[in-house]
Tab-separated table of C-alpha atoms in Angstrom:
chain	number	residue	atom	x	y	z
A	113	UNK	CA	0.000	0.000	0.000
A	114	UNK	CA	1.380	3.424	-1.008
A	115	UNK	CA	1.943	6.189	1.507
A	116	UNK	CA	0.204	8.481	-0.987
A	117	UNK	CA	-3.161	6.830	-0.289
A	118	UNK	CA	-3.429	9.373	2.542
A	119	UNK	CA	-3.724	12.244	0.020
A	120	UNK	CA	-6.628	13.509	-2.075
A	121	UNK	CA	-6.477	13.041	-5.879
A	122	UNK	CA	-4.815	16.368	-6.740
A	123	UNK	CA	-2.348	16.143	-3.855
A	124	UNK	CA	-1.447	12.617	-4.961
A	125	UNK	CA	-0.992	13.707	-8.578
A	126	UNK	CA	1.494	16.362	-7.399
A	127	UNK	CA	3.342	14.013	-5.011
A	128	UNK	CA	3.767	11.273	-7.643
A	129	UNK	CA	5.474	13.561	-10.167
A	130	UNK	CA	9.155	13.262	-9.247
A	131	UNK	CA	11.147	13.643	-12.447
A	132	UNK	CA	11.107	16.917	-14.375
A	133	UNK	CA	9.681	20.356	-13.566
A	134	UNK	CA	6.488	20.621	-11.484
A	135	UNK	CA	4.437	23.680	-10.524
A	136	UNK	CA	1.996	23.178	-7.633
A	137	UNK	CA	-0.501	26.046	-7.400
A	138	UNK	CA	-1.748	25.568	-3.854
A	139	UNK	CA	-4.689	27.627	-2.647
A	140	UNK	CA	-4.924	28.716	0.983
A	141	UNK	CA	-5.678	25.839	3.348
A	142	UNK	CA	-5.342	23.213	0.605
A	143	UNK	CA	-2.802	20.980	2.387
A	144	UNK	CA	0.316	22.308	0.662
A	145	UNK	CA	2.805	21.329	3.398
A	146	UNK	CA	1.178	17.909	3.675
A	147	UNK	CA	1.598	17.373	-0.079
A	148	UNK	CA	5.263	18.424	-0.047
A	149	UNK	CA	6.171	16.290	2.979
A	150	UNK	CA	4.404	13.211	1.588
A	151	UNK	CA	6.183	13.810	-1.713
A	152	UNK	CA	9.557	13.695	0.083
A	153	UNK	CA	8.514	10.547	1.977
A	154	UNK	CA	7.354	8.908	-1.266
A	155	UNK	CA	10.693	9.712	-2.939
A	156	UNK	CA	12.690	8.134	-0.100
A	157	UNK	CA	10.475	5.192	0.913
A	158	UNK	CA	8.979	4.103	-2.398
A	159	UNK	CA	11.214	5.459	-5.160
A	160	UNK	CA	14.500	4.617	-3.417
A	161	UNK	CA	15.921	8.126	-3.829
A	162	UNK	CA	18.706	8.971	-1.387
A	163	UNK	CA	17.545	11.650	1.095
A	164	UNK	CA	20.955	13.288	0.642
A	165	UNK	CA	19.916	14.141	-2.943
A	166	UNK	CA	16.907	16.232	-1.854
A	167	UNK	CA	16.973	19.990	-1.184
A	168	UNK	CA	13.795	21.644	0.126
A	169	UNK	CA	13.977	25.421	0.525
A	170	UNK	CA	11.500	27.632	2.335
A	171	UNK	CA	11.369	31.177	3.729
A	172	UNK	CA	11.189	31.047	7.501
A	173	UNK	CA	12.895	28.962	10.175
A	174	UNK	CA	9.433	28.125	11.492
A	175	UNK	CA	8.309	26.707	8.124
A	176	UNK	CA	11.575	24.746	7.736
A	177	UNK	CA	11.216	23.322	11.269
A	178	UNK	CA	7.608	22.280	10.632
A	179	UNK	CA	8.520	20.606	7.345
A	180	UNK	CA	11.450	18.787	8.957
A	181	UNK	CA	9.265	17.519	11.799
A	182	UNK	CA	6.514	16.344	9.462
A	183	UNK	CA	8.970	14.501	7.221
A	184	UNK	CA	10.500	12.946	10.371
A	185	UNK	CA	7.119	11.517	11.385
A	186	UNK	CA	6.841	9.853	7.966
A	187	UNK	CA	10.371	8.532	7.379
A	188	UNK	CA	12.042	8.601	10.802
A	189	UNK	CA	15.779	9.262	11.119
A	190	UNK	CA	16.212	9.422	7.331
A	191	UNK	CA	14.600	12.883	7.542
A	192	UNK	CA	17.818	14.260	9.077
A	193	UNK	CA	19.588	13.500	5.784
A	194	UNK	CA	17.191	15.669	3.725
A	195	UNK	CA	18.367	19.269	3.414
A	196	UNK	CA	15.326	21.254	4.583
A	197	UNK	CA	16.451	24.823	4.972
A	198	UNK	CA	15.698	28.506	4.532
A	199	UNK	CA	17.442	30.265	1.628
A	200	UNK	CA	19.701	32.072	4.094
A	201	UNK	CA	20.656	28.940	6.078
A	202	UNK	CA	21.450	27.092	2.865
A	203	UNK	CA	23.601	30.043	1.797
A	204	UNK	CA	25.479	30.089	5.114
A	205	UNK	CA	26.347	26.375	4.800
A	206	UNK	CA	27.654	26.920	1.295
A	207	UNK	CA	29.599	30.036	2.226
A	208	UNK	CA	31.232	28.439	5.287
A	209	UNK	CA	32.690	25.857	2.905
A	210	UNK	CA	33.681	28.130	-0.010
A	211	UNK	CA	33.965	31.649	1.491
A	212	UNK	CA	37.672	31.896	0.626
A	213	UNK	CA	36.743	31.923	-3.073
A	214	UNK	CA	35.070	35.297	-2.432
A	215	UNK	CA	37.805	36.766	-0.232
A	216	UNK	CA	36.242	35.949	3.158
A	217	UNK	CA	37.455	33.602	5.895
A	218	UNK	CA	35.207	30.623	6.556
A	219	UNK	CA	34.515	31.929	10.091
A	220	UNK	CA	32.939	35.175	8.791
A	221	UNK	CA	30.499	37.038	11.049
A	222	UNK	CA	26.852	37.699	10.193
A	223	UNK	CA	25.313	41.081	10.991
A	224	UNK	CA	21.631	41.222	11.919
A	225	UNK	CA	19.438	44.319	11.639
A	226	UNK	CA	20.649	45.863	14.915
A	227	UNK	CA	24.319	45.383	13.975
A	228	UNK	CA	23.663	47.041	10.614
A	229	UNK	CA	21.941	50.045	12.214
A	230	UNK	CA	24.784	50.494	14.728
A	231	UNK	CA	27.391	50.455	11.955
A	232	UNK	CA	25.414	52.868	9.763
A	233	UNK	CA	24.826	55.142	12.795
A	234	UNK	CA	28.589	55.261	13.458
A	235	UNK	CA	29.364	55.980	9.800
A	236	UNK	CA	26.763	58.776	9.733
A	237	UNK	CA	28.451	60.413	12.738
A	238	UNK	CA	31.889	60.072	11.148
A	239	UNK	CA	30.600	61.591	7.899
A	240	UNK	CA	28.737	64.312	9.862
A	241	UNK	CA	25.378	63.601	8.205
A	242	UNK	CA	22.761	65.858	9.793
A	243	UNK	CA	19.773	65.087	7.560
A	244	UNK	CA	17.061	64.137	10.081
A	245	UNK	CA	15.019	62.365	7.355
A	246	UNK	CA	17.762	59.763	6.921
A	247	UNK	CA	17.700	57.513	9.982
A	248	UNK	CA	19.973	54.441	10.238
A	249	UNK	CA	16.849	52.243	9.737
A	250	UNK	CA	15.936	53.979	6.471
A	251	UNK	CA	19.526	53.825	5.184
A	252	UNK	CA	19.835	50.105	6.057
A	253	UNK	CA	16.539	49.399	4.279
A	254	UNK	CA	17.626	51.272	1.143
A	255	UNK	CA	21.034	49.586	1.064
A	256	UNK	CA	19.384	46.145	1.374
A	257	UNK	CA	17.051	46.963	-1.534
A	258	UNK	CA	19.988	48.131	-3.656
A	259	UNK	CA	21.900	44.952	-2.834
A	260	UNK	CA	18.991	42.659	-3.644
A	261	UNK	CA	18.489	44.487	-6.939
A	262	UNK	CA	22.179	43.800	-7.710
A	263	UNK	CA	23.172	47.477	-7.579
A	264	UNK	CA	26.646	48.475	-6.392
A	265	UNK	CA	27.425	51.888	-4.789
A	266	UNK	CA	28.975	53.027	-8.088
A	267	UNK	CA	25.722	52.197	-9.944
A	268	UNK	CA	23.701	54.417	-7.613
A	269	UNK	CA	26.196	57.270	-7.765
A	270	UNK	CA	25.722	57.338	-11.569
A	271	UNK	CA	21.973	57.834	-11.260
A	272	UNK	CA	21.993	60.529	-8.626
A	273	UNK	CA	18.496	61.963	-8.322
A	274	UNK	CA	18.852	64.036	-5.169
A	275	UNK	CA	21.053	64.765	-2.190
A	276	UNK	CA	19.565	61.899	-0.132
A	277	UNK	CA	20.485	59.355	-2.791
A	278	UNK	CA	23.997	60.768	-3.008
A	279	UNK	CA	24.380	60.450	0.782
A	280	UNK	CA	23.023	56.872	0.788
A	281	UNK	CA	25.389	55.934	-2.070
A	282	UNK	CA	28.369	57.271	-0.067
A	283	UNK	CA	27.218	55.442	3.062
A	284	UNK	CA	26.661	52.240	1.066
A	285	UNK	CA	30.259	52.410	-0.212
A	286	UNK	CA	31.715	52.930	3.290
A	287	UNK	CA	29.400	50.270	4.743
A	288	UNK	CA	30.504	47.684	2.138
A	289	UNK	CA	34.169	48.467	2.873
A	290	UNK	CA	33.619	48.061	6.636
A	291	UNK	CA	31.910	44.678	6.191
A	292	UNK	CA	34.748	43.265	4.092
A	293	UNK	CA	37.367	44.733	6.453
A	294	UNK	CA	35.636	43.006	9.403
A	295	UNK	CA	35.114	39.681	7.561
A	296	UNK	CA	31.360	40.197	7.901
A	297	UNK	CA	28.239	39.681	5.795
A	298	UNK	CA	24.709	40.959	6.332
A	299	UNK	CA	21.554	39.008	5.428
A	300	UNK	CA	21.425	40.387	1.886
A	301	UNK	CA	25.084	39.376	1.361
A	302	UNK	CA	24.277	35.783	2.295
A	303	UNK	CA	22.045	35.492	-0.777
A	304	UNK	CA	24.152	37.669	-3.080
A	305	UNK	CA	27.361	35.777	-2.247
A	306	UNK	CA	25.651	32.381	-2.530
A	307	UNK	CA	24.547	33.401	-6.006
A	308	UNK	CA	28.094	34.560	-6.843
A	309	UNK	CA	29.522	31.245	-5.608
A	310	UNK	CA	27.247	29.335	-7.982
A	311	UNK	CA	28.883	31.197	-10.884
A	312	UNK	CA	32.030	29.206	-10.054
A	313	UNK	CA	31.758	26.102	-12.267
A	314	UNK	CA	33.552	23.838	-9.731
A	315	UNK	CA	31.219	24.834	-6.894
A	316	UNK	CA	28.132	24.606	-9.097
A	317	UNK	CA	29.058	21.111	-10.345
A	318	UNK	CA	29.485	19.866	-6.761
A	319	UNK	CA	26.150	21.335	-5.638
A	320	UNK	CA	24.317	20.002	-8.708
A	321	UNK	CA	25.825	16.544	-8.121
A	322	UNK	CA	24.715	16.628	-4.478
A	323	UNK	CA	21.161	17.926	-4.970
A	324	UNK	CA	19.319	16.260	-7.847
A	325	UNK	CA	15.823	17.092	-6.563
A	326	UNK	CA	14.923	20.665	-5.651
A	327	UNK	CA	11.739	21.853	-3.931
A	328	UNK	CA	10.901	25.504	-3.261
A	329	UNK	CA	8.067	26.557	-0.954
A	330	UNK	CA	6.186	29.907	-1.220
A	331	UNK	CA	7.626	30.419	-4.703
A	332	UNK	CA	5.477	33.518	-5.265
A	333	UNK	CA	7.594	35.283	-2.614
A	334	UNK	CA	11.020	34.626	-4.189
A	335	UNK	CA	13.063	37.598	-5.317
A	336	UNK	CA	15.362	37.707	-8.344
A	337	UNK	CA	18.451	36.476	-6.467
A	338	UNK	CA	16.612	33.516	-4.899
A	339	UNK	CA	15.202	32.671	-8.321
A	340	UNK	CA	18.714	32.675	-9.802
A	341	UNK	CA	20.061	30.449	-7.003
A	342	UNK	CA	17.454	27.687	-7.463
A	343	UNK	CA	17.543	27.959	-11.266
A	344	UNK	CA	21.313	27.450	-11.360
A	345	UNK	CA	21.183	24.401	-9.049
A	346	UNK	CA	18.223	22.830	-10.907
A	347	UNK	CA	19.672	23.509	-14.350
A	348	UNK	CA	21.443	20.154	-14.680
A	349	UNK	CA	18.747	17.637	-13.704
A	350	UNK	CA	15.646	19.871	-14.146
A	351	UNK	CA	13.949	18.049	-11.236
A	352	UNK	CA	12.504	21.200	-9.744
A	353	UNK	CA	9.205	21.378	-7.868
A	354	UNK	CA	7.935	24.833	-6.906
A	355	UNK	CA	4.927	25.351	-4.662
A	356	UNK	CA	3.066	28.593	-4.280
A	357	UNK	CA	-0.046	30.644	-4.769
A	358	UNK	CA	0.013	33.625	-7.100
A	359	UNK	CA	-3.010	34.991	-5.211
A	360	UNK	CA	-0.998	35.201	-1.980
A	361	UNK	CA	1.916	37.252	-3.303
A	362	UNK	CA	2.187	40.047	-0.724
A	363	UNK	CA	5.924	40.720	-0.508
A	364	UNK	CA	6.438	42.905	-3.582
A	365	UNK	CA	7.578	45.721	-1.248
A	366	UNK	CA	10.416	43.416	-0.135
A	367	UNK	CA	11.588	42.567	-3.644
A	368	UNK	CA	9.443	39.463	-4.330
A	369	UNK	CA	8.879	39.004	-8.056
A	370	UNK	CA	5.516	37.402	-8.876
A	371	UNK	CA	6.770	36.754	-12.440
A	372	UNK	CA	8.890	33.918	-11.039
A	373	UNK	CA	5.759	31.817	-10.469
A	374	UNK	CA	3.745	33.217	-13.401
A	375	UNK	CA	6.544	32.537	-15.912
A	376	UNK	CA	7.539	29.080	-14.603
A	377	UNK	CA	6.002	27.340	-17.631
A	378	UNK	CA	7.886	29.660	-20.001
A	379	UNK	CA	11.110	28.739	-18.216
A	380	UNK	CA	10.258	25.005	-18.277
A	381	UNK	CA	8.070	24.300	-21.307
A	382	UNK	CA	7.550	20.655	-20.276
A	383	UNK	CA	6.391	21.583	-16.748
A	384	UNK	CA	3.428	19.782	-15.228
A	385	UNK	CA	0.953	22.052	-13.399
A	386	UNK	CA	-1.243	20.785	-10.545
A	387	UNK	CA	-3.819	22.970	-8.776
A	388	UNK	CA	-4.738	22.200	-5.163
A	389	UNK	CA	-8.206	23.706	-4.807
A	390	UNK	CA	-9.868	21.765	-1.989
A	391	UNK	CA	-9.761	23.883	1.152
A	392	UNK	CA	-9.712	22.169	4.562
A	393	UNK	CA	-9.697	25.319	6.672
A	394	UNK	CA	-12.708	27.532	5.913
A	395	UNK	CA	-16.485	27.421	5.512
A	396	UNK	CA	-18.327	27.764	2.177
A	397	UNK	CA	-19.364	31.361	2.877
A	398	UNK	CA	-15.806	32.485	3.601
A	399	UNK	CA	-14.469	30.749	0.487
A	400	UNK	CA	-17.253	32.217	-1.667
A	401	UNK	CA	-16.377	35.725	-0.521
A	402	UNK	CA	-12.640	35.119	-0.972
A	403	UNK	CA	-13.097	33.656	-4.470
A	404	UNK	CA	-15.253	36.589	-5.580
A	405	UNK	CA	-12.550	39.067	-4.525
A	406	UNK	CA	-9.549	37.058	-5.749
A	407	UNK	CA	-10.967	36.479	-9.238
A	408	UNK	CA	-10.456	40.223	-9.843
A	409	UNK	CA	-6.664	39.776	-9.492
A	410	UNK	CA	-5.103	40.331	-12.917
A	411	UNK	CA	-2.375	37.783	-12.072
A	412	UNK	CA	-4.787	35.032	-10.965
A	413	UNK	CA	-4.463	31.630	-12.658
A	414	UNK	CA	-8.150	30.841	-12.143
A	415	UNK	CA	-8.085	28.593	-9.080
A	416	UNK	CA	-11.521	28.064	-7.557
A	417	UNK	CA	-11.266	27.024	-3.927
A	418	UNK	CA	-14.011	24.714	-2.637
A	419	UNK	CA	-14.699	22.834	0.560
A	420	UNK	CA	-16.760	19.991	1.941
A	421	UNK	CA	-17.301	21.969	5.152
A	422	UNK	CA	-20.680	23.485	6.064
A	423	UNK	CA	-21.888	26.881	4.798
A	424	UNK	CA	-21.060	28.553	8.097
A	425	UNK	CA	-22.045	31.992	9.344
A	426	UNK	CA	-22.486	34.876	6.935
A	427	UNK	CA	-19.799	37.536	6.908
A	428	UNK	CA	-20.952	40.732	8.628
A	429	UNK	CA	-19.779	44.079	7.283
A	430	UNK	CA	-19.875	47.190	9.476
A	431	UNK	CA	-19.028	50.552	7.930
A	432	UNK	CA	-17.733	52.925	10.622
A	433	UNK	CA	-17.503	56.714	10.397
A	434	UNK	CA	-13.880	56.710	11.599
A	435	UNK	CA	-11.221	54.556	13.285
A	436	UNK	CA	-12.451	55.297	16.800
A	437	UNK	CA	-16.023	54.276	15.947
A	438	UNK	CA	-14.679	51.123	14.354
A	439	UNK	CA	-12.657	50.220	17.463
A	440	UNK	CA	-15.690	50.898	19.712
A	441	UNK	CA	-17.872	48.624	17.566
A	442	UNK	CA	-15.286	45.805	17.709
A	443	UNK	CA	-14.936	46.291	21.460
A	444	UNK	CA	-18.728	46.064	22.015
A	445	UNK	CA	-18.923	42.872	19.907
A	446	UNK	CA	-16.177	41.297	22.025
A	447	UNK	CA	-17.873	42.351	25.289
A	448	UNK	CA	-21.194	40.882	24.035
A	449	UNK	CA	-19.455	37.586	23.279
A	450	UNK	CA	-17.712	37.596	26.674
A	451	UNK	CA	-21.063	38.084	28.405
A	452	UNK	CA	-22.371	35.021	26.537
A	453	UNK	CA	-19.560	32.845	27.897
A	454	UNK	CA	-16.822	33.298	25.276
A	455	UNK	CA	-13.206	34.001	26.227
A	456	UNK	CA	-11.143	37.008	25.086
A	457	UNK	CA	-8.724	34.550	23.482
A	458	UNK	CA	-11.524	33.507	21.073
A	459	UNK	CA	-11.144	36.858	19.261
A	460	UNK	CA	-8.616	38.120	16.732
A	461	UNK	CA	-8.428	41.664	15.356
A	462	UNK	CA	-6.641	42.038	12.012
A	463	UNK	CA	-5.496	45.400	10.648
A	464	UNK	CA	-3.628	46.516	7.542
A	465	UNK	CA	-0.759	48.513	9.049
A	466	UNK	CA	0.890	48.393	12.494
A	467	UNK	CA	-0.028	52.034	13.199
A	468	UNK	CA	-3.716	51.062	13.137
A	469	UNK	CA	-3.331	49.046	16.327
A	470	UNK	CA	-3.376	52.264	18.373
A	471	UNK	CA	-7.157	52.916	18.416
A	472	UNK	CA	-7.875	49.264	19.279
A	473	UNK	CA	-5.256	49.234	22.022
A	474	UNK	CA	-6.666	52.434	23.530
A	475	UNK	CA	-10.182	50.939	23.550
A	476	UNK	CA	-8.953	47.726	25.204
A	477	UNK	CA	-6.889	49.623	27.773
A	478	UNK	CA	-9.883	51.837	28.676
A	479	UNK	CA	-11.918	48.716	29.423
A	480	UNK	CA	-9.003	46.850	31.051
A	481	UNK	CA	-9.140	44.056	28.494
A	482	UNK	CA	-5.816	42.217	28.200
A	483	UNK	CA	-4.535	41.684	24.662
A	484	UNK	CA	-1.445	40.516	22.841
A	485	UNK	CA	0.112	41.979	19.688
A	486	UNK	CA	1.525	39.464	17.198
A	487	UNK	CA	4.108	40.374	14.562
A	488	UNK	CA	4.691	43.868	15.915
A	489	UNK	CA	5.204	45.923	19.036
A	490	UNK	CA	2.508	47.263	21.330
A	491	UNK	CA	1.895	50.909	20.492
A	492	UNK	CA	2.738	52.187	23.980
A	493	UNK	CA	5.965	50.179	24.094
A	494	UNK	CA	7.355	51.945	21.011
A	495	UNK	CA	10.199	54.289	21.884
A	496	UNK	CA	8.616	57.349	20.282
């Protein structure tokens, strides 16, 4: 009996396709991680593929940990031999081995965001930069964007638009010099230098020989450098499986290029495409509303999510006159629920930008309702 009997038809179709390029368009709540982990288990247990030959790349440590644990439950200790990693962790492993080819020692340091801001702050003092609009955070952000776009300080200096850009270009140059002098890379360098390493034919041949089967999670969120890294590694065997959802591409501001997923079939003309459309998470009413909004996306590939779950409650829409009225309405709804026996932890408030948490926090504080902010900082804990 095959391990894939645990999957639905579309999931199974995706998991069975091992050789050649595969694009899995996985709608929200459609069992994407389950499909990928069963695919890895199928490769190892039933196809006899060495786990050492498999590279699965994802975006966050949390996602990599979850994938590793799920594969472990299916194939036991063999899971430790599969390279399940974030792009950055994979890059670090590669760079520790081959850093000398790029002029670094193998024990190079890695700067996080705070380290970067401290260095930029010091350089701004040394260069006597008094422009209050240019904070170390803004400069670090702009330098990272330049790096990820493949632009060197000299490139920016050529296209000087204003004084700010000229200052950032000068800081970028000094910053780059300081990093090399201190045998240090920042997060952007980890990807850029990994990509540079793969231009070395000896390194590339070794990596291609090691990893014959490549899987990339959340492919709609890859930027140009990440795309180049996986394309170079997969170029020899062409056994590349990318999983993503063009309707969930939200990281354009961070350099994600949605064309990577939309143009996959142009890149690999013999690619097989599987859509995972059965949703296991939401009710029919929620999916109906989501589908009606998503179908307006110009980039949508026409997935139609469906579920076997019940219709569920209708979605209520309340149009408030301003943010304060909105927060008061939400607060009253929560209090009503609490009075009917619900717990505060049964409620979640979602907002578009972090600054919008303020009116909700003020309302909760006024009524002494405890709350927790996820993915940001409580408004009254912010330094300013």
